Coordinates of C-alpha atoms and ligand atoms in Angstrom, one line a residue:
M1081 CA 90.6 111.7 64.1
A1082 CA 90.5 112.8 67.5
T1083 CA 88.7 111.5 70.5
Q1084 CA 88.2 113.3 73.8
E1085 CA 86.9 111.6 76.9
K1086 CA 84.5 113.2 79.9
T1087 CA 85.8 112.0 83.1
V1088 CA 84.0 110.6 85.9
E1089 CA 84.3 113.9 88.2
N1090 CA 82.4 115.5 85.0
T1091 CA 79.3 112.9 85.2
Q1092 CA 76.3 113.5 86.9
L1093 CA 74.9 110.9 88.9
K1094 CA 71.7 111.6 86.9
D1095 CA 73.2 110.6 83.6
I1096 CA 73.7 107.1 84.7
I1097 CA 70.5 106.7 86.8
S1098 CA 68.9 107.1 83.8
H1099 CA 71.3 105.1 81.6
A1100 CA 70.6 102.4 84.1
K1101 CA 67.0 102.8 83.7
E1102 CA 67.1 103.1 79.7
Y1103 CA 68.9 100.4 78.7
G1104 CA 67.2 97.8 81.2
F1105 CA 70.2 97.5 84.2
I1106 CA 68.2 99.1 86.9
F1107 CA 64.1 99.9 87.8
P1108 CA 62.4 101.2 90.3
S1109 CA 60.8 98.9 92.7
S1110 CA 56.8 98.2 91.9
E1111 CA 57.5 101.5 89.6
I1112 CA 53.7 101.1 88.2
Y1113 CA 52.6 101.8 91.5
D1114 CA 55.3 105.0 92.0
G1115 CA 57.9 102.6 93.2
L1116 CA 59.0 102.4 96.8
Q1117 CA 61.7 104.4 98.4
A1118 CA 65.4 103.2 98.5
V1119 CA 64.3 99.7 97.1
Y1120 CA 65.3 98.8 93.3
D1121 CA 65.0 96.2 90.8
Y1122 CA 67.8 94.7 88.5
G1123 CA 66.6 94.6 84.6
Q1124 CA 67.9 92.2 82.4
M1125 CA 71.4 94.1 81.9
G1126 CA 71.5 95.0 85.5
V1127 CA 71.3 91.2 86.9
E1128 CA 74.1 89.6 84.3
L1129 CA 76.7 92.4 85.6
K1130 CA 75.8 91.9 89.2
N1131 CA 76.0 88.3 89.2
N1132 CA 79.3 88.5 87.1
I1133 CA 80.8 90.9 89.9
K1134 CA 79.4 88.3 92.6
N1135 CA 80.7 85.4 90.8
L1136 CA 84.2 87.1 90.2
W1137 CA 84.6 88.1 93.9
W1138 CA 83.2 84.3 95.0
K1139 CA 85.6 83.0 92.6
C1140 CA 88.5 85.2 94.2
M1141 CA 88.0 84.2 97.5
T1142 CA 87.1 80.4 97.2
Q1143 CA 88.9 79.7 94.4
L1144 CA 92.3 81.9 95.1
N1145 CA 92.4 81.0 98.5
Q1146 CA 92.7 77.3 99.4
N1147 CA 91.8 78.1 103.0
V1148 CA 88.3 80.0 102.1
V1149 CA 85.0 78.3 101.7
G1150 CA 81.7 79.3 100.9
L1151 CA 78.3 78.8 103.1
D1152 CA 74.6 80.0 102.0
A1153 CA 72.8 81.0 105.3
A1154 CA 69.1 81.6 106.1
I1155 CA 67.8 85.2 106.0
F1156 CA 65.6 84.1 109.3
M1157 CA 67.6 83.5 112.1
H1158 CA 66.9 82.7 115.9
P1159 CA 66.0 86.2 117.5
L1160 CA 68.7 86.0 119.9
V1161 CA 71.3 86.2 117.2
W1162 CA 71.0 89.8 117.0
K1163 CA 70.5 90.1 121.3
A1164 CA 74.1 88.5 121.2
S1165 CA 75.1 90.4 118.4
G1166 CA 74.4 93.8 119.7
H1167 CA 72.3 94.6 117.4
V1168 CA 69.1 94.8 119.2
D1169 CA 70.6 97.2 121.6
S1170 CA 73.1 99.1 119.5
F1171 CA 72.6 98.9 115.8
S1172 CA 71.2 102.4 115.0
D1173 CA 72.0 105.5 113.8
P1174 CA 71.8 109.2 115.3
M1175 CA 68.6 111.2 113.7
I1176 CA 67.4 114.7 113.9
D1177 CA 64.3 115.7 112.6
N1178 CA 63.7 119.5 110.8
K1179 CA 60.7 120.8 112.8
D1180 CA 59.7 122.9 110.0
S1181 CA 59.8 120.7 106.8
K1182 CA 59.5 117.4 109.2
K1183 CA 62.0 116.1 107.5
R1184 CA 64.6 113.3 109.2
Y1185 CA 68.1 113.0 108.4
R1186 CA 70.9 110.9 110.1
A1187 CA 72.8 113.8 112.4
D1188 CA 76.2 112.0 111.3
V1189 CA 75.5 112.6 107.6
L1190 CA 75.0 116.6 107.9
L1191 CA 78.1 116.5 109.0
E1192 CA 79.9 114.5 107.1
E1193 CA 78.6 116.5 104.1
K1194 CA 79.7 119.6 105.6
A1195 CA 83.3 118.3 106.0
A1196 CA 82.9 117.6 102.5
Q1197 CA 82.5 120.7 101.5
Y1198 CA 85.2 122.2 103.6
E1199 CA 87.5 119.5 102.0
N1200 CA 85.9 120.8 98.2
E1201 CA 86.3 124.3 99.1
G1202 CA 90.2 123.6 99.6
D1203 CA 90.2 123.3 103.6
V1204 CA 91.2 120.1 104.4
E1205 CA 92.3 120.5 107.7
K1206 CA 88.8 122.2 108.7
A1207 CA 87.1 119.5 107.2
N1208 CA 89.2 116.8 109.8
A1209 CA 88.8 119.2 112.7
L1210 CA 85.0 118.4 112.2
L1211 CA 85.4 115.0 111.6
A1212 CA 87.5 114.1 114.6
E1213 CA 84.9 116.3 116.7
M1214 CA 82.1 114.1 115.4
G1215 CA 83.9 110.9 116.0
K1216 CA 84.5 112.2 119.7
L1217 CA 81.2 112.8 120.5
L1218 CA 80.0 109.8 119.1
E1219 CA 82.3 107.4 120.6
A1220 CA 81.0 109.2 123.9
E1221 CA 77.3 109.1 123.0
D1222 CA 77.0 112.5 123.3
L1223 CA 74.1 113.1 121.3
D1224 CA 72.7 117.1 122.7
G1225 CA 76.7 117.7 121.5
V1226 CA 76.0 116.2 118.2
R1227 CA 73.2 118.5 118.0
E1228 CA 74.9 121.5 119.1
L1229 CA 77.9 120.9 116.9
I1230 CA 75.3 121.2 114.2
I1231 CA 74.0 124.4 115.0
R1232 CA 77.5 125.4 115.4
E1233 CA 78.0 124.5 112.1
G1234 CA 75.1 126.5 110.8
I1235 CA 73.6 123.4 109.3
K1236 CA 70.6 124.1 107.5
C1237 CA 67.5 121.4 106.1
P1238 CA 67.7 121.7 102.5
I1239 CA 63.8 121.7 102.1
S1240 CA 63.0 124.1 104.8
G1241 CA 66.4 126.1 104.7
T1242 CA 66.2 126.5 108.5
A1243 CA 68.4 125.3 111.6
N1244 CA 64.9 124.5 113.2
W1245 CA 66.2 121.4 114.5
T1246 CA 64.8 118.6 117.1
E1247 CA 67.3 116.7 119.3
V1248 CA 69.4 114.1 118.3
R1249 CA 67.3 110.2 118.6
Q1250 CA 68.9 106.8 118.4
F1251 CA 66.6 104.9 115.7
N1252 CA 67.4 100.9 115.3
L1253 CA 67.7 100.2 111.8
M1254 CA 66.7 96.4 111.8
F1255 CA 63.0 95.3 110.4
S1256 CA 61.1 93.2 112.4
T1257 CA 58.6 90.3 111.1
E1258 CA 56.6 87.1 113.1
V1259 CA 56.9 83.9 112.5
G1260 CA 53.6 81.9 113.1
S1261 CA 50.2 82.8 113.2
V1262 CA 49.8 84.8 116.6
A1263 CA 51.2 88.2 116.6
D1264 CA 53.4 88.6 120.3
E1265 CA 56.6 89.2 121.1
T1266 CA 57.8 86.2 121.4
N1267 CA 57.4 85.1 117.8
T1268 CA 59.4 88.7 116.5
I1269 CA 62.1 88.0 114.0
Y1270 CA 64.4 90.3 112.0
L1271 CA 65.1 90.4 108.6
R1272 CA 69.4 90.1 109.0
P1273 CA 70.8 93.7 108.9
E1274 CA 74.4 91.8 107.9
T1275 CA 75.0 88.2 106.3
A1276 CA 78.1 88.2 108.7
Q1277 CA 76.1 86.6 111.6
G1278 CA 75.1 83.1 109.6
I1279 CA 78.7 82.8 109.1
F1280 CA 79.5 83.1 113.2
V1281 CA 77.3 80.8 114.0
N1282 CA 77.9 78.2 111.6
F1283 CA 81.5 78.4 112.7
L1284 CA 82.2 75.2 114.2
N1285 CA 79.8 73.0 111.6
V1286 CA 82.2 74.6 108.9
Q1287 CA 85.3 74.0 110.8
K1288 CA 84.6 70.4 112.1
T1289 CA 82.9 68.8 108.9
G1290 CA 85.5 70.8 106.6
R1291 CA 88.8 69.9 108.6
M1292 CA 89.6 73.7 108.6
K1293 CA 92.6 74.9 110.4
V1294 CA 92.9 78.5 111.8
P1295 CA 93.8 80.5 109.8
F1296 CA 90.9 80.1 107.6
G1297 CA 87.7 82.1 105.9
I1298 CA 84.0 81.6 105.5
A1299 CA 82.5 83.3 102.4
Q1300 CA 78.9 84.3 101.8
I1301 CA 76.9 86.2 99.4
G1302 CA 73.4 87.4 100.1
K1303 CA 71.0 90.0 101.0
A1304 CA 70.6 92.3 104.0
F1305 CA 68.0 94.6 105.2
R1306 CA 68.2 98.0 107.1
N1307 CA 65.7 100.5 107.6
E1308 CA 67.9 103.2 106.3
I1309 CA 65.9 106.9 106.9
V1310 CA 68.4 108.8 104.7
A1311 CA 68.0 106.7 101.6
R1312 CA 69.6 108.7 98.9
Q1313 CA 71.6 108.6 96.2
F1314 CA 70.4 105.7 94.2
I1315 CA 71.9 102.3 94.9
F1316 CA 74.3 103.7 96.7
R1317 CA 71.9 103.3 100.4
M1318 CA 68.9 100.8 100.1
R1319 CA 66.9 99.0 102.6
E1320 CA 67.1 95.7 100.8
F1321 CA 70.6 94.8 99.6
E1322 CA 73.8 92.2 98.8
Q1323 CA 76.4 91.9 100.9
M1324 CA 79.4 89.7 100.2
E1325 CA 81.2 88.9 103.4
M1326 CA 83.9 87.0 104.6
Q1327 CA 85.1 86.3 107.9
F1328 CA 88.4 85.2 108.6
F1329 CA 89.3 83.2 111.8
V1330 CA 92.9 83.6 113.2
R1331 CA 94.9 83.0 116.0
P1332 CA 94.2 85.6 118.7
G1333 CA 97.2 88.1 118.4
T1334 CA 97.9 87.8 114.9
E1335 CA 95.0 89.7 113.8
M1336 CA 96.8 92.9 113.0
E1337 CA 98.7 91.3 110.6
W1338 CA 95.8 89.8 108.9
Y1339 CA 94.2 93.0 108.9
N1340 CA 96.6 94.6 106.8
Q1341 CA 97.5 91.7 104.4
W1342 CA 93.4 91.7 103.8
K1343 CA 93.1 95.5 103.5
E1344 CA 95.8 95.5 100.9
T1345 CA 94.6 92.5 98.5
R1346 CA 91.0 93.9 98.8
K1347 CA 92.1 97.2 97.7
K1348 CA 93.8 95.6 94.7
W1349 CA 91.2 93.3 94.0
H1350 CA 89.2 96.3 93.2
E1351 CA 92.4 98.0 90.7
A1352 CA 92.4 94.4 89.0
I1353 CA 88.6 95.0 88.1
G1354 CA 89.5 98.4 86.4
I1355 CA 88.9 100.8 88.8
P1356 CA 91.8 103.5 88.8
A1357 CA 94.1 103.5 91.7
E1358 CA 93.5 107.2 92.0
S1359 CA 90.0 106.4 92.3
L1360 CA 90.0 104.8 95.6
R1361 CA 91.3 105.3 99.1
Y1362 CA 91.7 104.0 102.5
H1363 CA 89.1 105.6 105.2
D1364 CA 90.2 104.3 109.0
H1365 CA 87.0 104.8 111.1
E1366 CA 87.0 107.3 113.7
K1367 CA 84.4 105.8 115.5
L1368 CA 84.5 101.6 116.1
A1369 CA 81.6 100.0 115.5
H1370 CA 80.6 98.0 119.0
Y1371 CA 82.8 94.6 117.8
A1372 CA 85.9 96.1 116.5
N1373 CA 89.5 96.7 117.7
A1374 CA 90.0 98.6 114.3
A1375 CA 88.1 99.0 110.8
V1376 CA 89.0 100.8 107.8
D1377 CA 86.6 101.9 104.6
I1378 CA 87.7 101.1 100.8
E1379 CA 86.0 104.2 99.2
Y1380 CA 85.6 104.9 95.5
K1381 CA 85.1 108.6 94.0
F1382 CA 81.7 108.0 93.0
P1383 CA 80.0 111.9 91.2
F1384 CA 78.9 112.4 94.3
G1385 CA 82.1 112.2 96.2
F1386 CA 84.2 109.7 98.2
K1387 CA 82.0 107.1 99.8
E1388 CA 82.5 103.5 101.2
V1389 CA 81.8 100.5 99.0
E1390 CA 83.3 98.0 101.2
G1391 CA 85.0 97.6 105.2
I1392 CA 87.4 95.6 106.4
H1393 CA 86.9 95.2 110.3
S1394 CA 89.0 93.8 113.0
R1395 CA 86.1 92.2 114.9
T1396 CA 88.1 90.4 117.9
D1397 CA 86.5 87.5 119.6
F1398 CA 83.4 89.9 120.1
D1399 CA 80.8 87.4 118.0
L1400 CA 81.8 84.1 119.1
T1401 CA 82.0 85.0 122.6
Q1402 CA 79.0 86.7 122.6
H1403 CA 77.0 83.6 120.8
Q1404 CA 79.0 81.2 123.2
E1405 CA 77.4 82.9 126.0
L1406 CA 73.9 83.2 125.1
S1407 CA 73.7 79.8 123.1
R1408 CA 75.7 78.1 126.2
K1409 CA 77.4 76.2 123.4
K1410 CA 81.0 76.0 123.4
L1411 CA 82.5 77.7 120.3
Q1412 CA 85.9 77.0 120.8
Y1413 CA 88.7 76.2 118.5
F1414 CA 91.1 73.1 119.7
D1415 CA 94.7 74.5 117.8
N1416 CA 97.3 71.6 117.8
D1417 CA 99.6 73.3 116.2
L1418 CA 102.8 74.7 118.1
N1419 CA 103.4 78.1 119.4
E1420 CA 107.1 80.2 119.4
E1421 CA 107.5 78.5 123.0
G1422 CA 107.0 75.1 121.6
K1423 CA 103.2 74.5 123.3
P1424 CA 100.2 73.4 121.6
Y1425 CA 97.7 76.5 121.8
G1426 CA 94.8 74.6 123.2
N1427 CA 91.6 75.7 123.2
Y1428 CA 90.4 79.7 122.4
I1429 CA 88.1 81.6 120.5
P1430 CA 89.4 82.9 117.4
Y1431 CA 89.5 86.5 116.3
V1432 CA 88.2 87.7 113.1
I1433 CA 89.2 89.7 110.1
E1434 CA 86.2 90.5 108.3
T1435 CA 85.6 91.9 104.6
S1436 CA 82.5 93.0 103.8
A1437 CA 81.7 94.6 100.4
G1438 CA 78.3 95.5 99.2
A1439 CA 76.9 94.0 95.5
D1440 CA 75.3 96.9 95.3
R1441 CA 77.5 99.6 95.8
L1442 CA 80.4 97.5 93.7
F1443 CA 77.8 97.9 90.9
L1444 CA 76.9 101.3 91.0
M1445 CA 81.0 102.1 91.3
T1446 CA 81.8 99.6 88.2
L1447 CA 78.8 101.3 86.2
C1448 CA 80.3 105.0 87.3
N1449 CA 83.7 103.8 86.2
A1450 CA 82.5 102.3 83.2
Y1451 CA 80.1 105.5 82.0
T1452 CA 82.0 106.9 79.0
E1453 CA 81.0 110.0 76.9
E1454 CA 83.7 111.0 74.1
E1455 CA 83.8 113.6 71.2
I1456 CA 84.6 112.0 68.3
T1457 CA 86.3 114.8 65.7
E1458 CA 87.1 113.1 62.2
G1459 CA 87.8 116.2 59.5
D1460 CA 85.4 119.0 60.2
N1461 CA 82.8 116.5 61.5
T1462 CA 82.3 116.0 65.7
K1463 CA 79.8 113.6 67.0
S1464 CA 79.6 112.0 70.6
R1465 CA 79.3 108.6 71.7
T1466 CA 78.1 107.2 74.8
F1467 CA 79.4 103.9 75.8
L1468 CA 80.4 101.3 79.3
K1469 CA 83.9 100.3 79.3
L1470 CA 83.4 97.6 81.5
H1471 CA 86.1 95.3 82.3
P1472 CA 85.2 92.4 79.6
S1473 CA 84.8 89.7 82.4
L1474 CA 81.8 91.6 83.9
A1475 CA 80.1 93.1 80.5
P1476 CA 76.6 91.6 81.0
V1477 CA 76.9 90.6 77.1
K1478 CA 80.4 89.1 75.9
A1479 CA 79.1 89.0 72.1
A1480 CA 76.8 90.3 69.4
I1481 CA 76.6 88.5 66.1
L1482 CA 75.5 90.7 63.5
P1483 CA 74.8 89.6 59.9
L1484 CA 75.5 92.6 57.9
T1485 CA 72.0 92.0 55.7
K1486 CA 68.8 90.3 56.7
K1487 CA 69.3 88.3 52.9
D1488 CA 71.6 86.0 50.9
G1489 CA 71.7 83.4 53.6
L1490 CA 73.6 86.0 56.1
P1491 CA 71.4 85.2 59.1
E1492 CA 71.6 81.5 58.5
K1493 CA 75.4 81.9 58.7
A1494 CA 75.4 84.1 61.8
E1495 CA 73.1 81.9 63.6
K1496 CA 75.4 79.6 63.5
I1497 CA 78.2 81.0 64.7
F1498 CA 75.8 81.9 67.5
N1499 CA 74.7 78.9 68.0
D1500 CA 78.5 77.2 68.2
L1501 CA 79.5 79.9 70.8
K1502 CA 76.6 80.2 72.8
F1503 CA 77.4 77.4 75.2
D1504 CA 80.4 79.3 76.5
F1505 CA 79.2 83.3 76.5
N1506 CA 76.3 84.9 76.7
M1507 CA 75.5 86.6 73.5
I1508 CA 73.1 88.8 71.5
F1509 CA 72.0 87.7 67.6
E1510 CA 70.3 91.0 66.3
E1511 CA 69.6 91.6 62.4
R1512 CA 67.3 94.5 62.9
D1513 CA 68.2 98.2 62.3
S1514 CA 71.6 99.4 60.2
I1515 CA 74.8 98.2 61.2
G1516 CA 76.0 101.8 62.7
K1517 CA 72.7 101.6 64.8
R1518 CA 73.6 98.3 66.0
Y1519 CA 76.8 99.0 67.3
T1520 CA 75.7 101.9 69.3
R1521 CA 73.2 99.0 71.0
Q1522 CA 75.7 97.0 71.7
D1523 CA 78.2 100.2 73.1
L1524 CA 75.5 101.5 75.5
I1525 CA 75.3 98.3 77.3
G1526 CA 79.4 97.8 77.3
T1527 CA 79.5 94.5 74.7
P1528 CA 83.6 94.0 74.3
F1529 CA 82.9 92.1 70.7
C1530 CA 80.7 92.8 67.9
I1531 CA 80.7 90.3 65.1
A1532 CA 79.4 90.8 61.8
V1533 CA 78.6 88.4 59.4
D1534 CA 79.0 90.0 55.3
H1535 CA 79.4 88.2 52.2
Q1536 CA 83.1 87.8 52.5
T1537 CA 82.1 85.4 55.7
L1538 CA 80.4 83.2 52.7
E1539 CA 83.5 83.0 50.8
D1540 CA 86.0 82.6 53.4
D1541 CA 84.4 81.8 56.7
T1542 CA 86.2 84.9 58.3
V1543 CA 83.8 87.8 60.5
T1544 CA 85.0 91.2 61.2
V1545 CA 85.5 92.2 65.0
R1546 CA 84.9 95.3 66.3
D1547 CA 86.3 96.5 69.6
R1548 CA 84.3 98.4 71.8
D1549 CA 86.7 100.6 73.0
S1550 CA 89.1 101.5 70.3
R1551 CA 86.2 101.0 67.6
E1552 CA 88.7 98.9 65.6
Q1553 CA 87.7 96.3 63.4
V1554 CA 89.8 93.3 62.6
R1555 CA 89.3 90.4 60.7
M1556 CA 89.5 86.9 61.6
P1557 CA 88.6 83.0 60.7
I1558 CA 85.4 82.2 62.3
S1559 CA 87.4 79.2 64.2
E1560 CA 89.5 81.8 66.1
L1561 CA 86.6 83.4 67.5
K1562 CA 86.2 81.2 70.6
N1563 CA 89.8 81.8 72.0
Y1564 CA 89.5 85.1 70.9
I1565 CA 86.8 86.3 73.2
E1566 CA 87.4 83.5 75.9
K1567 CA 91.5 85.3 76.5
A1568 CA 89.1 88.4 77.1
V1569 CA 86.4 87.7 79.1
S1570 CA 87.9 85.1 81.6
F1571 CA 88.7 85.9 84.7
K1572 CA 92.3 84.6 84.5
S1573 CA 93.3 87.8 83.3
I1574 CA 91.9 89.8 87.4
F1575 CA 93.1 85.9 89.1
E1576 CA 96.7 86.7 87.7
K1577 CA 96.6 90.5 89.0
L1578 CA 95.8 88.8 92.7
G1579 CA 98.4 86.3 92.6
Ligands
LIG2961 N1 79.2 92.8 108.6 C1 80.1 94.1 108.8 C2 78.8 95.5 108.1 O1 77.9 94.8 107.5 P1 78.6 97.9 107.2 O2 79.5 98.9 106.8 O3 77.6 98.2 107.7 O4 79.9 96.4 108.0 C3 78.8 96.3 104.7 O5 78.6 97.2 105.8 C4 78.9 97.0 103.7 O6 77.8 96.6 102.9 C5 79.0 98.2 102.8 O7 81.0 98.6 102.9 C6 78.4 98.8 101.6 O8 79.2 98.5 100.7 C7 77.2 97.5 102.1 N2 75.9 98.4 102.4 C8 75.7 98.6 103.8 N3 74.4 99.4 104.1 C9 74.1 99.2 102.8 C10 72.7 100.0 102.2 N4 71.9 100.6 102.8 N5 72.6 99.7 100.9 C11 73.5 99.4 100.1 N6 74.6 98.8 100.4 C12 75.4 98.8 101.7

């Protein structure tokens, strides 16, 4: 018997999108009304997978790091927060419209796609030169120069096929709404475009009440909202999404050391959840955000190319300084440890290293990485199988309990096993259809173990356990099931890789 797997590169995004829909991972939002662009809902399997990813991230941040604690700040914040952070004035994307198709595009994305095309054609030098030139123009806020570059590169609108472009304009990405019953400007508040600011404004609350000493971090998971104009590639770029962010407060002057440390730790985390090292890479930012003095993306090789899943940013003391100025409340930390000269550091505003991952992008990465099609040849017969090779600790369902038939007391026996294990694991009990069909259904949602209850079970209290990836079956006593599953699905193996 031989098996052959299809690689991620050969997998089409459209296969993954239809798989996600068909097996209850992701549905278009408000689908019965034809959906809402760039907004998605997580179905019965999707919510489990996403919760597992978030839970793992949370535990890795807070349980593995004694000096990182959690927070859950509100989505609505005082409007001055976004003035202080710079989002009101400069959280915008350079947009360009095609006059013929009336379609709007992100100017930088058009150029990045052109660079990716050069790279795919093997001309990495040309790709890098284009990205460097774009970076310089954006840095200098030379929007006319960006337009000229688009025209010089012969970039055309994919809808109209023409290069009849408008000028490039900046477009603010924040959603606004009003609080209270009177709609005037003073009541305007924003849906947060990043979770980070909730951490900054609570920096002293947490530091004081938790008696935290620099260096320390605050982690948070929550929704963020951006009025993305170019919303494509499924859940990669959404208008409502979830971030998993951690701000790590350090002594001024030590930030590059911590930046490098977190950069490495975070890449290791992605590898620990089963993403192959060759599918990940760093991408240093050409154009730094208004708050950063160093920034790198961790990119994953999606079916549509290497794209960002997480950013690590050295945010200096920009945010805390800005909040101190606008709120007129001191946001300083008193450091009573000694410096190299043996003197107390005294008061300072800490520098910040941020790790910022998108829960939805990690979800898409996990799904793309797990989606496997294989050909199985047995003698003259070749059949194909699709399954999700998810890390067992992330799989939505850990085990399925399957009585071989609906009679002879097998369902009752199987139900007892299910009832004993359901307190420990998310499981499925299924008695409909042939056992083969039931195995297939579990493969498609990535369940690592299928436990078959047969007539021998009634005699000797043993069951067969089928492994999702190898399809091999082992017979084991019911009393060993809990430890067997626990060993595979616990976060411990991941924790151990992270030290
Ligand atoms: N606090 C820093 C910050 O927000 P960012 O690079 O704009 O930085 C961080 O966003 C992460 O959030 C990205 O790496 C990505 O995973 C996720 N993200 C950003 N915009 C997104 C969108 N429109 N849809 C889904 N995820 C998004």
